[in-house]
Structures are given as structure tokens and as C-alpha cells.
CSV table of C-alpha atoms in Angstrom, one decimal:
chain,number,residue,atom,x,y,z
A,1,MET,CA,-44.9,224.2,-30.2
A,2,VAL,CA,-47.7,221.2,-28.9
A,3,LYS,CA,-46.3,218.2,-30.0
A,4,GLN,CA,-48.1,214.6,-31.1
A,5,ILE,CA,-46.7,211.5,-31.4
A,6,PHE,CA,-48.6,209.1,-32.6
A,7,ASN,CA,-49.1,205.5,-34.1
A,8,GLY,CA,-47.7,204.6,-31.5
A,9,HIS,CA,-47.0,201.0,-28.9
A,10,ILE,CA,-48.2,202.8,-25.8
A,11,LEU,CA,-47.0,201.2,-22.3
A,12,THR,CA,-48.7,202.6,-20.0
A,13,PRO,CA,-50.0,201.8,-16.4
A,14,GLN,CA,-52.4,200.0,-17.9
A,15,GLY,CA,-51.3,198.2,-20.4
A,16,TRP,CA,-50.4,198.7,-24.6
A,17,VAL,CA,-52.4,200.5,-25.4
A,18,THR,CA,-51.8,200.3,-29.8
A,19,GLY,CA,-51.8,202.4,-32.3
A,20,GLY,CA,-52.0,205.5,-30.1
A,21,SER,CA,-50.3,208.5,-29.7
A,22,ILE,CA,-48.9,210.9,-26.1
A,23,VAL,CA,-49.8,215.3,-26.5
A,24,VAL,CA,-46.8,217.2,-24.9
A,25,ASP,CA,-47.2,220.6,-23.6
A,26,GLU,CA,-44.3,222.6,-22.0
A,27,GLY,CA,-42.8,219.3,-21.4
A,28,HIS,CA,-45.2,217.6,-19.6
A,29,ILE,CA,-47.8,215.3,-20.7
A,30,VAL,CA,-51.0,216.4,-20.8
A,31,GLU,CA,-53.3,213.3,-22.8
A,32,ILE,CA,-52.0,210.2,-23.4
A,33,LYS,CA,-54.6,208.8,-27.2
A,34,LYS,CA,-56.1,205.9,-28.1
A,35,ASP,CA,-55.9,206.5,-31.7
A,36,SER,CA,-53.4,208.5,-33.9
A,37,ASN,CA,-56.0,211.0,-35.1
A,38,LEU,CA,-54.2,213.7,-35.9
A,39,ILE,CA,-54.4,217.2,-33.9
A,40,GLU,CA,-54.1,220.4,-36.3
A,41,GLY,CA,-51.7,223.0,-35.9
A,42,VAL,CA,-48.7,220.5,-34.0
A,43,GLU,CA,-46.2,219.5,-34.1
A,44,HIS,CA,-46.2,215.8,-34.8
A,45,ILE,CA,-43.4,213.5,-34.9
A,46,ASP,CA,-44.2,209.9,-35.9
A,47,ALA,CA,-43.6,206.8,-33.4
A,48,GLN,CA,-43.7,204.7,-37.1
A,49,GLY,CA,-45.7,201.2,-35.1
A,50,TYR,CA,-42.5,201.1,-32.2
A,51,HIS,CA,-42.9,200.3,-28.6
A,52,VAL,CA,-43.1,203.9,-26.3
A,53,ILE,CA,-41.6,203.4,-23.0
A,54,PRO,CA,-41.2,205.4,-19.8
A,55,GLY,CA,-37.5,207.2,-20.0
A,56,GLY,CA,-34.8,205.3,-17.6
A,57,ILE,CA,-33.9,206.6,-14.0
A,58,GLU,CA,-30.5,205.3,-13.5
A,59,MET,CA,-30.3,205.7,-10.1
A,60,HIS,CA,-26.8,203.9,-9.4
A,61,VAL,CA,-24.1,204.9,-11.9
A,62,HIS,CA,-20.4,206.6,-12.2
A,63,GLY,CA,-20.4,208.1,-15.0
A,64,ALA,CA,-19.3,208.3,-18.6
A,65,GLY,CA,-17.9,209.7,-22.0
A,66,GLY,CA,-14.6,209.1,-19.6
A,67,ARG,CA,-15.8,211.7,-17.3
A,68,ASP,CA,-17.0,210.0,-13.5
A,69,PHE,CA,-18.9,211.6,-11.0
A,70,MET,CA,-15.9,211.8,-8.4
A,71,GLU,CA,-14.6,214.2,-10.2
A,72,GLY,CA,-17.7,216.5,-8.5
A,73,THR,CA,-16.7,219.4,-11.6
A,74,ARG,CA,-20.3,220.7,-13.1
A,75,ASP,CA,-18.5,219.5,-16.3
A,76,ALA,CA,-17.7,216.0,-15.4
A,77,PHE,CA,-22.1,216.2,-14.3
A,78,GLU,CA,-22.6,217.4,-17.0
A,79,LYS,CA,-20.7,215.6,-19.4
A,80,SER,CA,-21.8,211.6,-17.9
A,81,ALA,CA,-25.6,213.2,-17.6
A,82,LEU,CA,-25.5,214.2,-21.3
A,83,THR,CA,-24.1,210.2,-22.5
A,84,HIS,CA,-26.3,208.6,-21.0
A,85,LEU,CA,-29.2,210.7,-22.1
A,86,GLN,CA,-28.6,209.6,-25.3
A,87,HIS,CA,-28.4,206.6,-24.1
A,88,GLY,CA,-32.1,206.3,-23.0
A,89,THR,CA,-31.3,207.9,-19.5
A,90,THR,CA,-33.9,210.6,-18.4
A,91,ALA,CA,-33.7,210.9,-15.1
A,92,ILE,CA,-30.0,210.1,-13.5
A,93,PHE,CA,-28.3,210.5,-9.3
A,94,PRO,CA,-24.9,210.6,-10.1
A,95,THR,CA,-23.3,208.0,-8.0
A,96,LEU,CA,-19.7,208.1,-6.4
A,97,SER,CA,-17.4,205.6,-5.4
A,98,SER,CA,-15.4,205.8,-1.9
A,99,SER,CA,-14.5,209.5,-1.3
A,100,THR,CA,-12.9,211.5,0.9
A,101,LEU,CA,-14.9,214.7,2.8
A,102,LYS,CA,-13.6,216.8,0.3
A,103,MET,CA,-14.2,215.2,-3.3
A,104,ILE,CA,-18.1,215.0,-1.2
A,105,GLU,CA,-17.8,218.5,-0.6
A,106,ASP,CA,-17.0,219.2,-4.2
A,107,ALA,CA,-19.6,216.6,-6.0
A,108,CYS,CA,-22.2,218.7,-3.7
A,109,GLU,CA,-21.3,221.4,-4.0
A,110,THR,CA,-22.1,220.7,-7.9
A,111,CYS,CA,-24.2,219.2,-7.6
A,112,ASP,CA,-26.8,222.0,-5.4
A,113,GLU,CA,-25.8,224.8,-7.8
A,114,ILE,CA,-27.4,222.6,-10.6
A,115,LEU,CA,-30.2,221.7,-8.5
A,116,LYS,CA,-30.9,225.1,-8.1
A,117,GLU,CA,-30.6,225.8,-11.5
A,118,GLY,CA,-33.4,222.9,-12.7
A,119,ASN,CA,-33.4,222.6,-16.9
A,120,THR,CA,-31.6,219.1,-15.8
A,121,THR,CA,-32.2,215.2,-15.8
A,122,ILE,CA,-29.8,215.2,-13.1
A,123,MET,CA,-32.2,214.5,-9.7
A,124,GLY,CA,-29.9,214.0,-6.8
A,125,LEU,CA,-26.7,212.8,-5.4
A,126,HIS,CA,-26.0,209.1,-3.7
A,127,LEU,CA,-23.4,208.5,-1.8
A,128,GLU,CA,-21.6,204.8,-2.4
A,129,GLY,CA,-20.1,204.6,0.2
A,130,PRO,CA,-16.9,205.4,2.0
A,131,TYR,CA,-18.5,203.0,5.3
A,132,LEU,CA,-18.3,200.4,4.0
A,133,ASN,CA,-16.8,196.6,4.6
A,134,PRO,CA,-13.1,196.4,3.2
A,135,LYS,CA,-13.2,193.2,3.7
A,136,LYS,CA,-16.0,193.4,-0.1
A,137,ALA,CA,-14.4,196.0,-1.0
A,138,GLY,CA,-14.2,194.7,-4.5
A,139,ALA,CA,-13.1,197.6,-7.7
A,140,GLN,CA,-14.1,200.8,-4.0
A,141,MET,CA,-10.7,202.2,-2.8
A,142,HIS,CA,-9.7,200.4,0.2
A,143,ASP,CA,-7.4,203.2,1.6
A,144,ILE,CA,-10.5,206.1,2.2
A,145,ILE,CA,-13.4,203.3,3.2
A,146,ARG,CA,-13.8,204.1,6.9
A,147,GLU,CA,-16.7,203.4,9.9
A,148,PRO,CA,-19.5,205.8,9.1
A,149,SER,CA,-18.4,208.6,11.7
A,150,GLU,CA,-21.3,211.1,12.7
A,151,LYS,CA,-20.0,214.7,12.0
A,152,GLU,CA,-18.9,213.8,9.0
A,153,TYR,CA,-22.4,212.2,8.3
A,154,ARG,CA,-24.6,215.3,9.7
A,155,HIS,CA,-22.0,217.7,8.1
A,156,ILE,CA,-22.7,216.0,4.3
A,157,VAL,CA,-26.7,215.4,5.1
A,158,GLU,CA,-27.5,219.0,7.1
A,159,ASP,CA,-25.1,221.7,5.1
A,160,TYR,CA,-26.2,220.4,0.8
A,161,SER,CA,-29.3,220.1,-0.4
A,162,CYS,CA,-28.6,217.4,-3.0
A,163,LEU,CA,-28.0,214.3,-1.3
A,164,ARG,CA,-31.0,211.6,-1.7
A,165,ARG,CA,-29.3,208.6,-0.8
A,166,TRP,CA,-26.2,206.5,1.2
A,167,ASP,CA,-24.7,202.9,0.8
A,168,VAL,CA,-22.8,201.7,3.6
A,169,ALA,CA,-22.5,198.6,5.1
A,170,PRO,CA,-25.0,197.2,8.4
A,171,GLU,CA,-22.6,194.9,10.0
A,172,ILE,CA,-19.6,198.6,10.4
A,173,PRO,CA,-19.9,199.7,14.3
A,174,GLY,CA,-22.3,203.1,13.8
A,175,ALA,CA,-24.0,202.4,10.5
A,176,ILE,CA,-27.0,201.1,12.5
A,177,GLU,CA,-27.4,204.3,14.2
A,178,MET,CA,-26.9,206.1,10.7
A,179,GLY,CA,-29.4,204.2,9.5
A,180,ARG,CA,-32.2,205.5,11.0
A,181,TYR,CA,-30.8,209.2,11.0
A,182,LEU,CA,-31.4,209.3,7.3
A,183,ALA,CA,-34.2,207.5,7.3
A,184,SER,CA,-35.3,210.3,9.3
A,185,LYS,CA,-34.1,212.7,6.7
A,186,GLY,CA,-35.4,211.5,3.9
A,187,ILE,CA,-33.3,209.8,2.5
A,188,VAL,CA,-32.7,206.8,0.5
A,189,ALA,CA,-30.4,204.1,3.3
A,190,ALA,CA,-28.9,201.2,1.4
A,191,ILE,CA,-27.0,197.9,2.1
A,192,ALA,CA,-23.8,197.6,-0.2
A,193,HIS,CA,-20.4,196.2,-0.1
A,194,THR,CA,-21.4,193.4,3.0
A,195,CYS,CA,-20.2,190.6,4.8
A,196,ALA,CA,-23.9,191.0,6.4
A,197,GLU,CA,-26.4,188.0,7.3
A,198,TYR,CA,-29.8,187.6,9.1
A,199,GLU,CA,-29.6,189.4,12.5
A,200,ASP,CA,-27.1,192.5,10.1
A,201,VAL,CA,-29.7,192.9,7.6
A,202,LYS,CA,-33.0,191.6,9.7
A,203,ALA,CA,-31.6,195.2,12.2
A,204,ALA,CA,-31.0,197.2,9.4
A,205,TYR,CA,-34.3,196.8,8.0
A,206,GLU,CA,-36.1,197.4,11.4
A,207,ASN,CA,-33.8,200.5,11.2
A,208,GLY,CA,-34.3,202.3,8.3
A,209,TYR,CA,-32.1,200.3,5.5
A,210,THR,CA,-34.9,199.9,2.7
A,211,LEU,CA,-32.4,198.6,0.1
A,212,ALA,CA,-29.4,195.9,-1.0
A,213,THR,CA,-26.9,197.6,-3.3
A,214,HIS,CA,-26.3,195.7,-6.6
A,215,PHE,CA,-28.0,192.1,-5.5
A,216,TYR,CA,-25.5,190.1,-5.7
A,217,ASN,CA,-22.6,192.2,-6.2
A,218,ALA,CA,-19.9,193.2,-3.6
A,219,MET,CA,-22.6,190.4,-0.5
A,220,GLY,CA,-22.3,187.1,0.4
A,221,GLY,CA,-25.2,183.9,0.5
A,222,PHE,CA,-24.4,180.9,2.2
A,223,HIS,CA,-22.2,179.5,3.9
A,224,ASN,CA,-20.4,178.1,6.4
A,225,VAL,CA,-18.6,179.0,9.5
A,226,ARG,CA,-16.6,175.8,10.8
A,227,GLU,CA,-19.3,173.3,9.9
A,228,TYR,CA,-22.4,175.6,10.6
A,229,LYS,CA,-24.4,176.7,8.2
A,230,HIS,CA,-25.5,180.8,7.9
A,231,ALA,CA,-28.0,182.8,5.9
A,232,GLY,CA,-26.1,184.9,4.0
A,233,THR,CA,-27.0,188.9,3.4
A,234,VAL,CA,-28.5,187.5,-0.3
A,235,GLU,CA,-30.9,184.9,1.7
A,236,SER,CA,-31.5,187.2,4.2
A,237,VAL,CA,-32.6,190.5,1.7
A,238,TYR,CA,-35.2,187.7,0.1
A,239,LEU,CA,-36.9,187.2,3.7
A,240,MET,CA,-37.2,191.0,3.5
A,241,ASP,CA,-40.3,191.4,1.8
A,242,LYS,CA,-40.5,195.7,2.0
A,243,MET,CA,-36.8,195.3,0.7
A,244,ASP,CA,-35.4,196.7,-2.8
A,245,VAL,CA,-33.6,194.9,-4.5
A,246,GLU,CA,-31.8,196.8,-7.8
A,247,ILE,CA,-29.1,195.2,-10.0
A,248,ILE,CA,-26.8,195.4,-12.3
A,249,ALA,CA,-28.9,194.7,-15.3
A,250,ASP,CA,-25.8,193.9,-18.2
A,251,GLY,CA,-25.8,190.4,-18.5
A,252,ILE,CA,-22.1,189.9,-16.4
A,253,HIS,CA,-21.8,191.2,-12.4
A,254,VAL,CA,-25.6,188.4,-12.1
A,255,PRO,CA,-26.2,185.5,-15.1
A,256,ALA,CA,-28.7,185.4,-17.3
A,257,PRO,CA,-30.5,182.7,-14.7
A,258,ILE,CA,-30.4,184.6,-11.3
A,259,LEU,CA,-32.2,188.6,-13.8
A,260,SER,CA,-34.4,185.9,-14.5
A,261,LEU,CA,-34.1,184.1,-10.5
A,262,VAL,CA,-34.1,187.9,-8.6
A,263,HIS,CA,-38.0,189.1,-10.8
A,264,LYS,CA,-40.4,186.0,-9.8
A,265,PHE,CA,-38.7,185.5,-6.3
A,266,LYS,CA,-38.6,190.1,-6.2
A,267,GLY,CA,-41.0,191.2,-8.0
A,268,VAL,CA,-41.0,194.4,-10.2
A,269,GLU,CA,-42.5,196.3,-7.9
A,270,ARG,CA,-38.6,195.6,-5.8
A,271,THR,CA,-36.3,195.6,-8.2
A,272,ALA,CA,-34.9,197.9,-10.3
A,273,LEU,CA,-32.8,198.2,-12.9
A,274,ILE,CA,-29.1,200.0,-12.6
A,275,THR,CA,-25.9,199.8,-15.0
A,276,ASP,CA,-23.2,200.8,-11.9
A,277,ALA,CA,-21.7,201.8,-15.1
A,278,LEU,CA,-18.0,203.2,-15.1
A,279,ALA,CA,-16.1,206.8,-17.0
A,280,MET,CA,-15.1,204.5,-19.8
A,281,THR,CA,-18.5,203.6,-20.9
A,282,CYS,CA,-18.6,205.2,-24.4
A,283,CYS,CA,-15.6,206.4,-24.2
A,284,GLU,CA,-12.4,205.2,-26.8
A,285,ASP,CA,-10.4,205.5,-23.7
A,286,ALA,CA,-9.9,201.1,-22.3
A,287,GLN,CA,-8.9,203.2,-19.0
A,288,ALA,CA,-10.7,206.6,-18.3
A,289,PHE,CA,-10.1,208.1,-14.7
A,290,ASP,CA,-8.8,205.3,-13.8
A,291,PRO,CA,-6.7,203.6,-14.3
A,292,ARG,CA,-6.6,200.7,-11.7
A,293,VAL,CA,-9.6,199.4,-14.3
A,294,ILE,CA,-9.2,197.6,-17.9
A,295,ILE,CA,-12.4,196.6,-20.1
A,296,GLU,CA,-12.9,192.9,-20.8
A,297,ASP,CA,-15.4,190.5,-21.4
A,298,GLY,CA,-18.2,193.7,-22.2
A,299,VAL,CA,-17.0,194.6,-18.2
A,300,CYS,CA,-15.0,196.7,-16.2
A,301,LYS,CA,-12.5,194.9,-14.5
A,302,LEU,CA,-9.5,195.3,-12.1
A,303,ASN,CA,-6.5,195.2,-14.4
A,304,ASP,CA,-5.0,192.3,-11.3
A,305,HIS,CA,-8.4,190.8,-11.9
A,306,THR,CA,-10.0,190.0,-8.6
A,307,ALA,CA,-12.8,192.0,-9.3
A,308,LEU,CA,-15.8,193.6,-11.5
A,309,ALA,CA,-15.1,197.1,-11.1
A,310,GLY,CA,-19.1,198.6,-12.2
A,311,SER,CA,-20.3,198.2,-16.1
A,312,VAL,CA,-20.2,200.1,-19.7
A,313,ALA,CA,-23.9,199.2,-20.0
A,314,THR,CA,-26.3,201.8,-20.3
A,315,THR,CA,-30.2,202.1,-20.4
A,316,ASP,CA,-30.7,200.5,-23.6
A,317,ARG,CA,-28.3,197.6,-23.3
A,318,LEU,CA,-29.7,196.8,-19.9
A,319,ILE,CA,-33.7,196.8,-20.8
A,320,ARG,CA,-32.2,194.5,-24.6
A,321,THR,CA,-30.6,192.4,-21.6
A,322,MET,CA,-32.9,191.5,-19.5
A,323,VAL,CA,-35.4,190.8,-22.1
A,324,ASN,CA,-33.1,188.9,-24.2
A,325,LYS,CA,-31.1,187.4,-21.3
A,326,GLY,CA,-33.4,187.3,-18.7
A,327,GLY,CA,-37.4,185.5,-20.8
A,328,VAL,CA,-38.5,188.2,-18.4
A,329,ALA,CA,-41.9,190.3,-21.0
A,330,LEU,CA,-40.5,194.0,-22.0
A,331,ASP,CA,-43.1,195.4,-19.9
A,332,ASP,CA,-42.1,194.2,-17.0
A,333,VAL,CA,-38.8,195.1,-18.0
A,334,SER,CA,-39.4,198.8,-18.6
A,335,ARG,CA,-41.0,199.3,-15.0
A,336,MET,CA,-37.8,197.8,-13.6
A,337,ALA,CA,-35.9,200.3,-15.8
A,338,SER,CA,-38.0,203.1,-14.6
A,339,GLU,CA,-41.1,203.3,-12.7
A,340,THR,CA,-39.5,201.0,-9.5
A,341,PRO,CA,-36.3,203.3,-9.4
A,342,ALA,CA,-38.7,206.4,-9.8
A,343,ARG,CA,-40.5,204.8,-6.7
A,344,ILE,CA,-37.3,203.9,-5.2
A,345,MET,CA,-36.2,207.7,-5.6
A,346,GLY,CA,-39.0,209.7,-4.8
A,347,ILE,CA,-39.6,211.0,-8.0
A,348,LEU,CA,-42.8,208.5,-8.7
A,349,ASP,CA,-45.0,212.2,-8.8
A,350,ARG,CA,-43.6,213.0,-12.4
A,351,LYS,CA,-41.0,210.8,-13.7
A,352,GLY,CA,-41.4,207.1,-14.5
A,353,THR,CA,-44.6,206.4,-16.2
A,354,LEU,CA,-46.5,207.3,-18.0
A,355,VAL,CA,-49.4,209.9,-17.7
A,356,LYS,CA,-51.6,212.7,-17.8
A,357,GLY,CA,-49.6,214.6,-15.7
A,358,LYS,CA,-45.9,214.1,-15.6
A,359,ASP,CA,-42.8,214.7,-18.0
A,360,ALA,CA,-42.7,213.5,-21.4
A,361,ASP,CA,-39.8,211.1,-21.1
A,362,ILE,CA,-39.8,209.2,-23.7
A,363,LEU,CA,-38.8,206.0,-25.8
A,364,PHE,CA,-39.4,204.1,-28.9
A,365,LEU,CA,-37.8,201.2,-29.4
A,366,ASP,CA,-38.1,198.8,-33.1
A,367,ALA,CA,-39.5,195.3,-32.1
A,368,ASP,CA,-36.0,194.0,-32.2
A,369,LEU,CA,-35.1,197.0,-28.3
A,370,ASN,CA,-32.3,198.9,-30.0
A,371,LEU,CA,-33.4,202.6,-29.0
A,372,LYS,CA,-34.1,204.8,-31.8
A,373,ALA,CA,-35.3,207.7,-30.6
A,374,VAL,CA,-35.3,209.9,-26.5
A,375,PHE,CA,-37.1,212.9,-26.0
A,376,SER,CA,-36.1,214.5,-21.7
A,377,MET,CA,-38.7,216.3,-21.0
A,378,GLY,CA,-40.0,216.7,-24.5
A,379,ASN,CA,-37.6,217.9,-26.4
A,380,GLN,CA,-36.3,215.0,-29.0
A,381,VAL,CA,-32.4,214.8,-28.0
A,382,VAL,CA,-31.8,210.9,-30.0
């Protein structure tokens, strides 16, 4: 059934269209009209003057609804993805924290199976670790963290088809070679949980690493080594003009002034919003999946209060926080939640903007930026 979403304030790559409409057929956008003249013989959906923006694309997320992608099961994948879909995430890249080889294999098998079947919001797998710097482990499990094994990572990349991104600390032995390999396979290589200084970041940037994972978190800034000053990971990433960053825009992992700073200096085209959400997101069990973690002050922490562990944010919260606390205009925020992650993760040809021919993944937001409707491939789910 052809649908016409009318009476919307629609964000397109050319700007806002007030009082416009979107025509959807078989899950795709077939036309964006500058008016709301009703088409005969189609289903009409009144957007009621709401902001109509592209669905969120989540490229770093660990779970929700009490389930974690590390479980590796189809049920965990689908429950987590559905929970985030209901809060505006219409395309998702499940993320595994540092895991054993068996855990990675199980998740890859599940993800491969889901992708083969199609008709899913799951776009591919993201591995955060286990090749990280233990000095910046944070909530990652220390006993699993290890140095890159070429045999291991080649097996994962070459024997499964779902991997889209891998996060590594660039200063550890073998990381530079791994970056070159990932880039040669079209997999996004990101720097993460790192003590990297300028030369490390520069070497990573020149050898395939194009993204900084949860920027400002689990990485150092300007510091002293004895009496001498050193640029840390943060300043070094700013100096790599074409290195993308992702930020946890829950207003806690990155405080409001820094949200504004990242937007100012990295810009819309290089900044993606992420939740880094854990299993207890949208869950009554405050210790779901990981007993080391508690929810306090609207964020996940290790129960000994030594580190933040992740968030309980969803896409709609990211948007509100970035606008209301970061002071960034909604059109820029929408692009950082949709277009930029789509470009980084290689799916901009079909998602991330409201354009003729792309998937009809659409959100309605009211004047206060509350989520009022979610469409996934043209089907209304909220």
C-alpha cells in the first residue's frame, strides 16, 4: 500500500520543507513533495506539523531491554534491536565489548544468519576490542584484553561476512598492521581505549584508522611526562582533519560544553552521535547482564565508582540532549544522528537522509523533541 505522510516539517539535504509530504511505496521513498495535497487511493498519515527527520543510525551500542549483544544469540540481537527501534534507531550495528574468540564467533554466526535473511534493522557487527590498552580499559573485562593476533583477526574477517568495524588501541604491538589489513577489507578501523600520543595517532591515521571511538572517553588529553608537555589522543584526533569522531551525547559521558566544542571543531560531517547503551537500557533490572554495573544519575557506572561503564541513552535522548544542552540546531543534530554515521559505516546509499529512492526510515518529533512516531522501511512501529 502506497502511503503519503503529509503536513510535515521535513528535513531534506537541501533544507527544511514546511507543510510538505513524503510518498512511500514498498518501504522506499518515491517522492518528497513541497505541498500536502492529498493523493487519491493511498494511505494518508498526518504528521501534524511535527519535525520529520531521518531515522537514527546507531554505530556503537551494546544492548537494551535486558539483553546484551555479547550473548551472541538471535533472541538477544532481536530484543535489543527492537528496543532501540522503538526509540528512533532504525539501523543498528550491534557492538561487542572485549570478548573471547568463542563469543565473537557466536555473535558473527548469529549476525551472518540475520543479514542473510534480510528484513532487519541490523546492518552488521562492530567489535570494540579485545585489542585495547589495559591502562584505559574502563569497564572492559581486563582478563580478556589482549594484543592483536593476526591469525585471530584474519579468521574473523575472512570466515564471516558481517563485520563492519573493529576498534583497537593503535599504540599496542601489531595494531598498525591490523589497521592496514582492516582498511584493505573495507572495514572501519577505529582507535579506542588508548593512551596514544600524537605520533601514535598520526601513524594510525596514515595506516587505515579513520574513527575515534567515544571521543573524550577512555583516552587521554594534554599531559605532562615529567617536565615536558605532550599532546594526548584528544588533541591529536583534532589535528587529523579527516578523522571522524563519535560522541556519547547523553550529557554525562561528554559534558555540554564539550559537545559544543566537538561540533564546532569537527563539524557535522565528521561527528556521529552514539548511545554506547548497555543491556539495562529501557529495562527494569538495573543490573541486567553485567553485575559489575549499576545505574546512577542517569548513566551506567562500575559499582565501585571507578569508571563510567556505558549509557542508558536512546536515539531520541541523544537528539534532545545535543539540542538542549549542546546548543546545536536540530538540522545539524539530525545529520549527526543519521547522515554522518550512515556515511562512516557505508550505508549512505540507502539510509541516513530523506531522499527519493532511499529506505523510508522516518521519525516524527514534536516541538519539544519528544518522539511521536517511528517508521522502519515505511512501516510504522511507534
